[in-house]
Coordinates of C-alpha atoms in Angstrom, one line a residue:
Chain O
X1 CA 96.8 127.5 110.6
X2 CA 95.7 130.4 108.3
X3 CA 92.0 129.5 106.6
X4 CA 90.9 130.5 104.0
X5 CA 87.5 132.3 103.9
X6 CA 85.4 128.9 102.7
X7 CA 87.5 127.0 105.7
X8 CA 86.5 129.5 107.9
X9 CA 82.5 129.2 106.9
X10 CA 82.8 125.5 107.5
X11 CA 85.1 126.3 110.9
X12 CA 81.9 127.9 111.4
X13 CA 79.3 125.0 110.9
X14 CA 77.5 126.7 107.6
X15 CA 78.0 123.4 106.3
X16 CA 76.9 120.9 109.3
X17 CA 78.0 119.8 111.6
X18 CA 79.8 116.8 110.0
X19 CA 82.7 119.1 108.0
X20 CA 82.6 121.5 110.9
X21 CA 84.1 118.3 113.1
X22 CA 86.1 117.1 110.7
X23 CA 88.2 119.9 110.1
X24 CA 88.6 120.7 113.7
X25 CA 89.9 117.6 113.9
X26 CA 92.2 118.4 110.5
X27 CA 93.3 121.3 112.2
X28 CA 94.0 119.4 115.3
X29 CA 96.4 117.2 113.3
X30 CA 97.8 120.3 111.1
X31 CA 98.8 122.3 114.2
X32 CA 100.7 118.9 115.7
X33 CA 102.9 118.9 112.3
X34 CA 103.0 122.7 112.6
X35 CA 101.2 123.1 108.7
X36 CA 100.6 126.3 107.7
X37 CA 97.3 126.1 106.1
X38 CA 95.4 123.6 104.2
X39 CA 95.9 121.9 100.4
X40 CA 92.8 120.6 98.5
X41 CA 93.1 117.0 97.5
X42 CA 91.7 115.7 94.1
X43 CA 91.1 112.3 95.7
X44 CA 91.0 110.7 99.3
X45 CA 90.8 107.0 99.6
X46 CA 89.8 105.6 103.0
X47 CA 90.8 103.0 105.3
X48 CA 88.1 101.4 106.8
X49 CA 87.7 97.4 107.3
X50 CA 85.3 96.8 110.1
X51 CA 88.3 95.0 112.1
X52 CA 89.8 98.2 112.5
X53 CA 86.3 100.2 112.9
X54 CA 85.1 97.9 115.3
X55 CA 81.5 98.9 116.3
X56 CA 82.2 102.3 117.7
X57 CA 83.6 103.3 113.9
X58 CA 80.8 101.8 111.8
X59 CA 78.3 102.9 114.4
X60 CA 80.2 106.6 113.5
X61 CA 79.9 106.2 109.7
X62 CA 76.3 105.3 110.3
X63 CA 75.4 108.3 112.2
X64 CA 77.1 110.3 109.3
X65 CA 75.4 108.3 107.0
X66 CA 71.7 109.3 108.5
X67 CA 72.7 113.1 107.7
X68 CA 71.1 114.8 105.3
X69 CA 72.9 114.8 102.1
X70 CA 73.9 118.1 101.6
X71 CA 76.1 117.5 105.2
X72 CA 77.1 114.5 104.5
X73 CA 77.8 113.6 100.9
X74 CA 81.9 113.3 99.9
X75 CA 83.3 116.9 98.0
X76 CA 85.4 115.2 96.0
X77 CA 85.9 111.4 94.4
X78 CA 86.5 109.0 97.3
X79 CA 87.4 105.4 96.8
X80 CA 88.2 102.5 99.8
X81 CA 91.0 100.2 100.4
X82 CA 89.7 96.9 100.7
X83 CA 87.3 95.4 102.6
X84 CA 87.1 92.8 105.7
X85 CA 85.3 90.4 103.8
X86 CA 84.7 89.0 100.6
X87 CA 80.5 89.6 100.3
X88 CA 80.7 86.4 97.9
X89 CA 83.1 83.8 98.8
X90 CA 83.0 84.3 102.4
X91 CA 81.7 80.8 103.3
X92 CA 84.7 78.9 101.6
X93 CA 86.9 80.4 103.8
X94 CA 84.9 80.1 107.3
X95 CA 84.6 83.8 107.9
X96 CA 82.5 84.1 110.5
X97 CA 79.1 86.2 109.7
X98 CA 79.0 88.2 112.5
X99 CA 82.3 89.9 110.8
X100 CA 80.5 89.8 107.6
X101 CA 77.4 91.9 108.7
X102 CA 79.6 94.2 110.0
X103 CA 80.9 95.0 106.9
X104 CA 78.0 94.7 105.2
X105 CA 76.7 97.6 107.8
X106 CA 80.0 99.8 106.8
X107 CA 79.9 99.2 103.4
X108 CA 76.1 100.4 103.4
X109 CA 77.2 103.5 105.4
X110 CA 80.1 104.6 102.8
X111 CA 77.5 104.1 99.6
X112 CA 75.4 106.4 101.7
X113 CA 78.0 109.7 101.5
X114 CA 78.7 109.0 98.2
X115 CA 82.5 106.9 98.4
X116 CA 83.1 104.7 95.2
X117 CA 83.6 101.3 96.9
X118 CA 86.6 100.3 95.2
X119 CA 88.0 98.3 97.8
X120 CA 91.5 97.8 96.4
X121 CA 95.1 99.0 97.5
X122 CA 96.0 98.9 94.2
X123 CA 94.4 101.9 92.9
X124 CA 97.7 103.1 91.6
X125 CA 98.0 100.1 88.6
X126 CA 94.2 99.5 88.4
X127 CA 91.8 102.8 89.1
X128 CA 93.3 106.3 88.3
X129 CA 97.0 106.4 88.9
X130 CA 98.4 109.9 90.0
X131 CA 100.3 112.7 88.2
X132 CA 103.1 114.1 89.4
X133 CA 102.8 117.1 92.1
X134 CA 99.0 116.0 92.3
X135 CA 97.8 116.6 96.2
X136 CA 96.1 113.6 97.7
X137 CA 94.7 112.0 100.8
X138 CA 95.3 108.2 100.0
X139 CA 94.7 105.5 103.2
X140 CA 97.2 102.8 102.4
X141 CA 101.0 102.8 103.3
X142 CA 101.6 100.9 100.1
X143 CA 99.4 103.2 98.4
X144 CA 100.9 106.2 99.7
X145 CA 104.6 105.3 98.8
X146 CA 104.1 103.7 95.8
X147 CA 101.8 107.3 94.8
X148 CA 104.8 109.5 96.4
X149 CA 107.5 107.9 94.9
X150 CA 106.8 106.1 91.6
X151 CA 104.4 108.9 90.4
X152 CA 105.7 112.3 92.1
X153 CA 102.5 112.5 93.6
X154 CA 102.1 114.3 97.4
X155 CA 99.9 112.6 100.0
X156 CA 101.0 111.8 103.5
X157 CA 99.4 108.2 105.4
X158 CA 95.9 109.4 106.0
X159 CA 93.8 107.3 108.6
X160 CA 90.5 106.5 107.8
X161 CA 89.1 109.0 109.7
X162 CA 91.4 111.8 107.9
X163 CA 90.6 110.4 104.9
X164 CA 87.1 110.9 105.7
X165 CA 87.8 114.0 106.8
X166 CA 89.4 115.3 103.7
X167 CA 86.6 113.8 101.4
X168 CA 83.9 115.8 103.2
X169 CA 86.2 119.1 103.6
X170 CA 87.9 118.6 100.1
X171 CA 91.4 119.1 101.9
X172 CA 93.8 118.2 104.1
X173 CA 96.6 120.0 106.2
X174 CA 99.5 120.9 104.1
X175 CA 102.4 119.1 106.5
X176 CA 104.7 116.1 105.6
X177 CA 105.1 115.4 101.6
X178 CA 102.8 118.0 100.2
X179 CA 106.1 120.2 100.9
X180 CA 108.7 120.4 98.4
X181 CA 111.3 120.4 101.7
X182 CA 110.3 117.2 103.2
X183 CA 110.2 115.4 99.9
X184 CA 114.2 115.6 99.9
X185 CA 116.4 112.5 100.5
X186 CA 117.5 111.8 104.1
X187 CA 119.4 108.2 103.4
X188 CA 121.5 106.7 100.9
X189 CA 121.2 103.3 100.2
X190 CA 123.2 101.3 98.1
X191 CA 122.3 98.1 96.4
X192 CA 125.3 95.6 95.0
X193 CA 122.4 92.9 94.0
X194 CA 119.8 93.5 92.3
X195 CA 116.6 91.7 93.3
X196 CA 115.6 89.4 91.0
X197 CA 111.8 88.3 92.4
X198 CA 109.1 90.3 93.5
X199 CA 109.7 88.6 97.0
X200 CA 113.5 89.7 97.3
X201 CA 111.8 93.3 95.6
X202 CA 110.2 93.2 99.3
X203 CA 113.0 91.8 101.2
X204 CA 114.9 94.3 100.1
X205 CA 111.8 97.0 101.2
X206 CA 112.2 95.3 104.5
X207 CA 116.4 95.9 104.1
X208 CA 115.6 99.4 103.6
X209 CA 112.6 99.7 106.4
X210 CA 114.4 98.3 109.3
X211 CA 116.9 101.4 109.4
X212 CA 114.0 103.7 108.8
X213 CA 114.1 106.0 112.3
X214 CA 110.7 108.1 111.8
X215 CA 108.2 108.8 108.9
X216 CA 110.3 111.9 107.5
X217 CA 113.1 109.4 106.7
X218 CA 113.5 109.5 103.1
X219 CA 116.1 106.6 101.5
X220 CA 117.4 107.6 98.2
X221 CA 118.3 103.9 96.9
X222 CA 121.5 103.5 93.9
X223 CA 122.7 100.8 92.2
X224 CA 119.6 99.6 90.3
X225 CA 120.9 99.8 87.1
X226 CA 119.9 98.1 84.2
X227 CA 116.1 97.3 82.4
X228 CA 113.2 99.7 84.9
X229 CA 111.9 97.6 87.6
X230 CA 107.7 96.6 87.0
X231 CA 105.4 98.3 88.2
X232 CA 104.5 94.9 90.5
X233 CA 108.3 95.1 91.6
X234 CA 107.8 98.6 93.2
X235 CA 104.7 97.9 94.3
X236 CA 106.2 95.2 96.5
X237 CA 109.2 97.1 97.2
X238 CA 107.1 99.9 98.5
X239 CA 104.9 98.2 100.3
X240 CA 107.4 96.1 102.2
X241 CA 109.4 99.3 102.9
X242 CA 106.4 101.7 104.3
X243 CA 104.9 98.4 106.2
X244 CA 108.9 97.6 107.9
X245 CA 109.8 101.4 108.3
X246 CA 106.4 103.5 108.1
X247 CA 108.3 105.2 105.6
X248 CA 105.8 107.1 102.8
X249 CA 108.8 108.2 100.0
X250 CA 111.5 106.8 98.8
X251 CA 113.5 108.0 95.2
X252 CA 115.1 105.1 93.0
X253 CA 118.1 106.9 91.5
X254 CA 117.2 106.7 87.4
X255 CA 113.7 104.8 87.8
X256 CA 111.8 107.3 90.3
X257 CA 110.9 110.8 88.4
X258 CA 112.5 113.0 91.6
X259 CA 115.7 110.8 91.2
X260 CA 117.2 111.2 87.3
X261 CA 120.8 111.6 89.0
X262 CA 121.8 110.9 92.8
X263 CA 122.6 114.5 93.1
X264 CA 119.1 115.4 92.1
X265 CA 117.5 113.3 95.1
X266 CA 119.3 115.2 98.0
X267 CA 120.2 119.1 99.2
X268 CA 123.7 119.7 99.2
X269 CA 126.5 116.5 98.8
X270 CA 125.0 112.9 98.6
X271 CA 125.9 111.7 102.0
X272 CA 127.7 108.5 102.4
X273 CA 125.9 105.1 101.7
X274 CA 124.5 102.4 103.9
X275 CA 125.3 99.4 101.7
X276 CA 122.7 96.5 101.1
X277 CA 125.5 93.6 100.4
X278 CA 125.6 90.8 98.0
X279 CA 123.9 88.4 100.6
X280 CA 121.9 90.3 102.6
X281 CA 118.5 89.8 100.6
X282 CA 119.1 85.9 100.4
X283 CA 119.5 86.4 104.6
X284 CA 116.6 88.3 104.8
X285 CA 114.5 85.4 102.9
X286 CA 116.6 82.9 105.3
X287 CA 115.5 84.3 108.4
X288 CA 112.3 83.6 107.5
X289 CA 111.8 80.4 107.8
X290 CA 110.5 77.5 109.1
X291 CA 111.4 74.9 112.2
X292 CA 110.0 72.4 110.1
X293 CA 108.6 71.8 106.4
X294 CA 104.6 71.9 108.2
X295 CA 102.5 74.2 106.0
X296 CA 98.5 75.0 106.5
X297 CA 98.0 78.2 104.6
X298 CA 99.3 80.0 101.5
X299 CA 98.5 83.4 101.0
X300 CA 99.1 85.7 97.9
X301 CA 98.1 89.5 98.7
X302 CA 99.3 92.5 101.1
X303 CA 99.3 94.1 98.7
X304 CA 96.5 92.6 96.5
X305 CA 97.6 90.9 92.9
X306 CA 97.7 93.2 89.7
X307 CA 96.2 91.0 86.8
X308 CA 100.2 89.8 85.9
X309 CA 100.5 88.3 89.1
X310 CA 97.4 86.7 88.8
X311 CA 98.8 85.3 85.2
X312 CA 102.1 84.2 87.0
X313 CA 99.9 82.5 89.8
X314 CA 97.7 80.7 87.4
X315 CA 100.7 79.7 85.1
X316 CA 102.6 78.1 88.3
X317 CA 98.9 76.0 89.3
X318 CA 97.8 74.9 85.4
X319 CA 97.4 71.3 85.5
X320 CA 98.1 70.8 89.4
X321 CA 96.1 70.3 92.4
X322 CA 96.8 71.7 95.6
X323 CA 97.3 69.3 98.1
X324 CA 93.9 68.1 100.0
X325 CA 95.1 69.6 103.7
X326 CA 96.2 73.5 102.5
X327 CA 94.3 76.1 101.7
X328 CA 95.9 78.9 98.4
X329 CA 94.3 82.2 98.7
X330 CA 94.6 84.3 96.0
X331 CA 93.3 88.1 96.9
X332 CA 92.6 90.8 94.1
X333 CA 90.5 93.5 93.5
X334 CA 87.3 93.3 91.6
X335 CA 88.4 94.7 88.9
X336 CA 91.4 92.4 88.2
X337 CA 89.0 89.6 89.9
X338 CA 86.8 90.4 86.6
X339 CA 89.2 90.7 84.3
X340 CA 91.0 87.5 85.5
X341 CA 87.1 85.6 85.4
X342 CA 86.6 86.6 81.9
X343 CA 90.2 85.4 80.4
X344 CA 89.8 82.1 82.3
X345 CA 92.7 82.9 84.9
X346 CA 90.5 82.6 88.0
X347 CA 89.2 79.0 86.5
X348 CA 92.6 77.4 86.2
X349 CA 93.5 79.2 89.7
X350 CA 90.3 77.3 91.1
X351 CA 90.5 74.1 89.1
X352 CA 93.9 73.6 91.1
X353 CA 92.0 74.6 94.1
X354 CA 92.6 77.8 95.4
X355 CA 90.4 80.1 96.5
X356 CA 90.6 83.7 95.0
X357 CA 89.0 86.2 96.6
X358 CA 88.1 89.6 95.8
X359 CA 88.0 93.2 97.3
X360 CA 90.0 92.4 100.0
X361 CA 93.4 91.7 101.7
X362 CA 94.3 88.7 104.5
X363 CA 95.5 90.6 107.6
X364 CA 92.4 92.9 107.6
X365 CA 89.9 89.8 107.4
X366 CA 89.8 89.3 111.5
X367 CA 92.9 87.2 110.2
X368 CA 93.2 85.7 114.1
X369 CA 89.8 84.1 114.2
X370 CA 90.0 83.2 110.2
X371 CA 93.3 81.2 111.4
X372 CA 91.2 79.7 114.3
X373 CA 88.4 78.5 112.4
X374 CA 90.8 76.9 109.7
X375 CA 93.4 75.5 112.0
X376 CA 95.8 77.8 109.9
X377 CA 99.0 78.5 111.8
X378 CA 101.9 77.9 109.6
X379 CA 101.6 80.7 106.5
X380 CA 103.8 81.2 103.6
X381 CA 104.0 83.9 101.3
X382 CA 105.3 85.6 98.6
X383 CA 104.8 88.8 100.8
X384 CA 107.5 90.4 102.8
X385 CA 105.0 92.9 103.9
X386 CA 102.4 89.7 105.0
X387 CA 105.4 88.0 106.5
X388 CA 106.2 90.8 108.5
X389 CA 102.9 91.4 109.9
X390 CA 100.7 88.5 110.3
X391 CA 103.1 86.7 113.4
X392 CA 100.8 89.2 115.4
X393 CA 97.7 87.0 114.6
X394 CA 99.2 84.2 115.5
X395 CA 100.2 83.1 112.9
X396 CA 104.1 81.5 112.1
X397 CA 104.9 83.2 108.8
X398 CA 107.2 81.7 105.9
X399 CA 108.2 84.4 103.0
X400 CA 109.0 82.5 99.6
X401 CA 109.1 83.4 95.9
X402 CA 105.7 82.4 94.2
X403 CA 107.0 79.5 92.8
X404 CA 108.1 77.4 95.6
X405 CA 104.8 78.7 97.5
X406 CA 102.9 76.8 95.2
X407 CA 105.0 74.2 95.0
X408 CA 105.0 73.8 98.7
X409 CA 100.9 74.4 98.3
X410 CA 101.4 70.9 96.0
X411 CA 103.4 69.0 98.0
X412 CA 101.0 70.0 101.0
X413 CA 104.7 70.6 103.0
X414 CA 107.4 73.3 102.4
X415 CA 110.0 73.0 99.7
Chain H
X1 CA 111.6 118.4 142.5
X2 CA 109.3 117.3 139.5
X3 CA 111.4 116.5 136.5
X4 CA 109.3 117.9 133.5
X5 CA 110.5 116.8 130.1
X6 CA 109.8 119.3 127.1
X7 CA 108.3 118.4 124.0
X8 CA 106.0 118.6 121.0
X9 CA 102.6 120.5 121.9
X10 CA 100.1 117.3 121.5
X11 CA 96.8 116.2 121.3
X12 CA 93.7 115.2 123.9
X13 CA 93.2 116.0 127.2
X14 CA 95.9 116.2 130.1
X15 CA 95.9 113.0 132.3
X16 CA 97.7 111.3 135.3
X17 CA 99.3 107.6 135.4
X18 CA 102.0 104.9 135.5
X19 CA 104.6 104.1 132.9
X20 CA 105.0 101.4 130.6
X21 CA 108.3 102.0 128.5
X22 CA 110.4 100.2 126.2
X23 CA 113.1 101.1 123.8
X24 CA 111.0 99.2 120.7
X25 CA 108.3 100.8 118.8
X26 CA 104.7 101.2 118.0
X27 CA 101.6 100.0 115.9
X28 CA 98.7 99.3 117.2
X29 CA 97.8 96.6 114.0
X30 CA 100.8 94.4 113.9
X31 CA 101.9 94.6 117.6
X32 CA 98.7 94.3 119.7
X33 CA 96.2 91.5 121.1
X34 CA 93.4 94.6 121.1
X35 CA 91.0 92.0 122.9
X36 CA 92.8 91.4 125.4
X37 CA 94.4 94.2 126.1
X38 CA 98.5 92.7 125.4
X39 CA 101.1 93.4 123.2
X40 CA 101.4 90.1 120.7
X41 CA 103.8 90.8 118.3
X42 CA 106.5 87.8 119.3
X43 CA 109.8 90.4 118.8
X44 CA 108.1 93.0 120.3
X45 CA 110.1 94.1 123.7
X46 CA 106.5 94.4 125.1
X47 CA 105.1 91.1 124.4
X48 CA 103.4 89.6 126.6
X49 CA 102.6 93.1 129.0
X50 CA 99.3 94.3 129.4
X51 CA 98.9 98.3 128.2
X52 CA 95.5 99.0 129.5
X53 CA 95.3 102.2 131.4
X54 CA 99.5 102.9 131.1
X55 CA 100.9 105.6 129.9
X56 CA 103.0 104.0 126.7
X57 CA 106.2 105.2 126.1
X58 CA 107.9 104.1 122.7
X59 CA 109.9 105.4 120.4
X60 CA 108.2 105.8 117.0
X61 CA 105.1 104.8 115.1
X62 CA 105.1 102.1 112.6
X63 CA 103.4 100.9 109.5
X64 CA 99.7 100.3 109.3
X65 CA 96.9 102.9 108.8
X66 CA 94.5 101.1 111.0
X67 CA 95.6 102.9 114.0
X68 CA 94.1 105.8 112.9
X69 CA 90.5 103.7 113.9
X70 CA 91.9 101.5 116.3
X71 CA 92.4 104.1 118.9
X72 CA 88.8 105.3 119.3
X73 CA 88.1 101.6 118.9
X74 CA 89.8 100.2 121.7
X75 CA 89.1 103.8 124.5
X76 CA 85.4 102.7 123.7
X77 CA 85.9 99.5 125.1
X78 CA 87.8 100.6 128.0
X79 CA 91.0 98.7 126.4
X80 CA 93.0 101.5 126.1
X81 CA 96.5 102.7 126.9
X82 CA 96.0 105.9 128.9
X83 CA 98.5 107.9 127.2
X84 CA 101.1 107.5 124.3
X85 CA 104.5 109.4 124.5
X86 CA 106.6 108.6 121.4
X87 CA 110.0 109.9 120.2
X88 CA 108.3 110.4 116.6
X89 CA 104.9 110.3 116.0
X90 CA 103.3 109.7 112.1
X91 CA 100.3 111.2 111.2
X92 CA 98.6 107.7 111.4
X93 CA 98.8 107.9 115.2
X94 CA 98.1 112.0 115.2
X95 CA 95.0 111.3 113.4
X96 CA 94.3 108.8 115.7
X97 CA 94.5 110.5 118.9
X98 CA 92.3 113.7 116.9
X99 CA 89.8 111.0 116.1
X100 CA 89.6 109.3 119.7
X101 CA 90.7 112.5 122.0
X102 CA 93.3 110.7 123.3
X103 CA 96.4 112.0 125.0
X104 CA 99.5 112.0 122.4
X105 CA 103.1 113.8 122.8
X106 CA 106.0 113.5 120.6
X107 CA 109.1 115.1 120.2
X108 CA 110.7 115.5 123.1
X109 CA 114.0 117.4 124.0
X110 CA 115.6 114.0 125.3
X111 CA 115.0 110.3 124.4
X112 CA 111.7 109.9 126.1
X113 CA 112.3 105.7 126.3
X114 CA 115.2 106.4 128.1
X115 CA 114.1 109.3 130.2
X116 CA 111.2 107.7 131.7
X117 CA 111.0 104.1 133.0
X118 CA 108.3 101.0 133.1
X119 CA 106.6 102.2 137.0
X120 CA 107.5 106.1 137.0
X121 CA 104.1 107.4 137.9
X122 CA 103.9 110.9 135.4
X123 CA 101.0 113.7 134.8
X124 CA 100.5 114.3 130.9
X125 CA 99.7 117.5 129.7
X126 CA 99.6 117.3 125.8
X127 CA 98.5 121.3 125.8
X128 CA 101.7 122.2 127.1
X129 CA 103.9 119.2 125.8
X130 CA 105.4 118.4 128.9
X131 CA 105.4 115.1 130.9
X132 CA 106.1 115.5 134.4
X133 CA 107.5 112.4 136.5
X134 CA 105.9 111.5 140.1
X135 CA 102.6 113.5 139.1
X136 CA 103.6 116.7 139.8
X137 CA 102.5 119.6 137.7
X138 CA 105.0 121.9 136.1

């Protein structure tokens, strides 16, 4: 990789020993993806729950942390994905503290370099969403994809320690969809139905992840026609697709700003479609789900609720009560979680009973204990990403549109 | 005669073990017990198996970030593949392997889950990119 003369004085430890490290490791990853040089980032957003730190990674961020500042404070603004635990509501959900101190521990560590704990992977609709061509180095597959494709922004998936890295380096290798080459469409999907739900928005994601071969795949998807999808129905859509297919672009032919035409999406001819048929989504949603009508656990997040979906969700539970033997979690950011205290949303969400939780996800919360200490085996969601990852923890998931989860939440069975 | 398979120059150091191998593919998040040192996804090809001190071979890298930690998290413990050899790596697992030194090819000039089987005993030598089978050096 060719450095510039400000790379080469931190390749050279004039700026401790921290940035010296972490762009040897940058350049370790650049030189595997054969980048040419590096790109500076205007923001990084990092990874880092302490379920996936464990105590080797917080014990690493608090070693950084003890540096002294000038070594060890961010270059440029860095905000966090969210958290393994909810700091207030922990107890009503039987997270063990153990986890909790952990996080505490890591969440002390970040405040220490300077990182802006946002804790949401929903920066995009809620914190500063990108521009088009701006260079990033975001930590959240849904994040990533959503950033890419909806906004014409450029970020690969960066690890929380590449995130890191690029926060205390202010760049990142230019490999992957910083270049204009790889950002061109690979795939041509076509839709005949459109989805109507933000859970058949995912279950189409998942559609579209499954044929995914590697990370450079690019699907251009046709045949949504009609009124702009939501925001909230990309976001699912995205996330579903990146989480089924690690995929981290996709273009939406007349709805995603690098896709006005089909032609416009690919290099050369359009080549011939894969087709996404009239039943397939409904078959997708079918083959999840249940033996039996059982139910334990609803869960709204992966990826965490804007402040509509948090009006939808409290719409669906005015006036009801959950049933006595399942548990409705409801998980935001604290911004929305705010925002939805102060119009009265949360209070008619918890009123019905469910627990809404804020600054974090579900899978990321030791989600195989937090099923253990609950008795919480049988899941439903709205969430095709959630459904798609959480039989891993044990857990038998059931993917449903909003409404019949909380019907089924209600009824204290599936409907 | 050592049959050495070409592929991507990797990461980490080079290293010397037996196979685990399936046609299915990788994330160390959704697919793994990390505790207990098993894949747990229930449609994984793997599930079930024990991958501690294999040589994984898979064929690409899937969803989840967390890798990127999880790597360094689970060598600490001694929970750890030995080696990962992967049609198509992401960055996830690339900045993974930076992160943990751990041994990571991918690329290679043949389908590497079909090249090599569960039991080959091979020598991994990310510097080069090559994977040699029966632990003879190139």
């Amino acid at each position: 990789m060719q450095l510039t003369e400000h790379e080469k004085a931190i390749q050279a430890g004039e700026m401790g020993p921290a940035r010296q490290r972490a762009l040897a490791q940058q350049i370790e990853v650049g030189a595997f993806f054969d980048a040419e040089d590096f790109v500076p980032v205007t923001q990084a957003h990092v990874m880092a729950d302490a379920e996936s730190l464990g105590e080797p990674g917080v014990q690493f961020l608090e070693a950084l942390a003890a540096m002294p500042a000038d070594q060890r404070k961010v270059r440029i603004p860095t905000i966090t994905d969210p958290r393994g635990a909810d700091f207030k509501a922990y107890r009503r959900i039987n997270h063990d503290p153990a986890f909790v101190e952990l996080e505490r521990r890591a969440d002390a560590a970040f405040r220490a370099l300077g990182v802006l704990m946002t804790d949401t992977c929903i920066n995009y609709q809620t914190m500063m969403p990108p521009v088009r061509g701006e260079h990033l180095a975001m930590g959240d597959t849904g994040v990533v994809i959503y950033s890419n494709s909806v906004q014409g922004a450029r970020t690969n998936y960066e690890g929380g320690p590449s995130a890191l890295a690029a926060a205390l380096t202010g760049r990142t290798p230019r490999y992957g969809f910083h270049l204009d080459e790889r950002r061109r469409g690979t795939v041509r999907v076509e839709v005949r139905r459109r989805p109507e739900t933000w859970t058949e928005w995912g279950a189409l994601g998942g559609l579209v992840g499954r044929r995914m071969a590697s990370y450079y795949e690019v699907p251009v998807i046709d045949g949504i026609d009609g009124p702009a999808p939501t925001s909230d129905d990309l976001k699912h859509f995205g996330a579903a697709l990146a989480s089924y297919g690690s995929t981290a672009l996709f273009h939406m032919v007349g709805v995603t700003p690098e896709a006005p035409c089909l032609g416009a999406a690919f290099d050369g001819a359009p080549p011939p479609p894969a087709v996404i048929g009239e039943d397939d989504i409904t078959d997708f949603l079918a083959g999840h789900g249940a033996a039996d009508d059982a139910l334990d656990v609803v869960v709204f997040a992966a990826p965490q609720l804007s402040l509509l979906e948090m009006e939808r969700c409290a719409a669906l539970l005015r006036g009801r009560q959950i049933h006595g033997d399942v548990a409705l979690l409801v998980a935001t950011n604290p911004e929305n979680k705010h925002a939805a205290d102060r119009m009265g949303l949360t209070r008619t969400m918890e009123d019905a009973g469910a627990i809404v939780l804020e600054g974090v996800c579900f899978y990321q919360m030791h989600a195989r204990e937090l099923g253990e200490a609950n008795g919480w085996t049988r899941l439903m969601t709205n969430s095709a990403k959630l459904a798609n990852i959480i039989g891993g923890y044990g857990y038998e998931p059931v993917l449903a549109d909003m409404e019949r989860c909380v019907d089924s939440a209600v009824a204290g069975r599936i409907v | 005669m050592a049959t050495v398979i070409q592929g991507h120059a990797g990461i980490g150091p080079a290293v010397s073990g037996e196979v685990l191998a399936a046609a299915d593919n990788f994330s160390a998040r959704y697919d793994l017990d990390r505790i207990n040192g098993v894949f747990s996804r229930p449609a994984h090809k793997l599930c079930g198996e024990s991958y501690v001190g294999k040589v994984l071979v898979l064929n690409a890298a899937k969803g989840g970030v967390a890798t990127a930690w999880m790597l360094r998290e689970m060598t600490s413990r001694d929970m750890a593949p030995l080696a990962l050899l992967l049609n198509y790596a992401n960055p996830i697992i690339a900045q993974g392997a930076a992160f943990a030194e751990f041994p990571l090819i991918d690329r290679f000039e043949t389908d590497i889950t079909a090249a090599i089987s569960t039991g080959d005993q091979v020598r991994v030598d990310p510097a080069a990119g090559t994977v040699a089978i029966n632990g003879e050096a190139s």
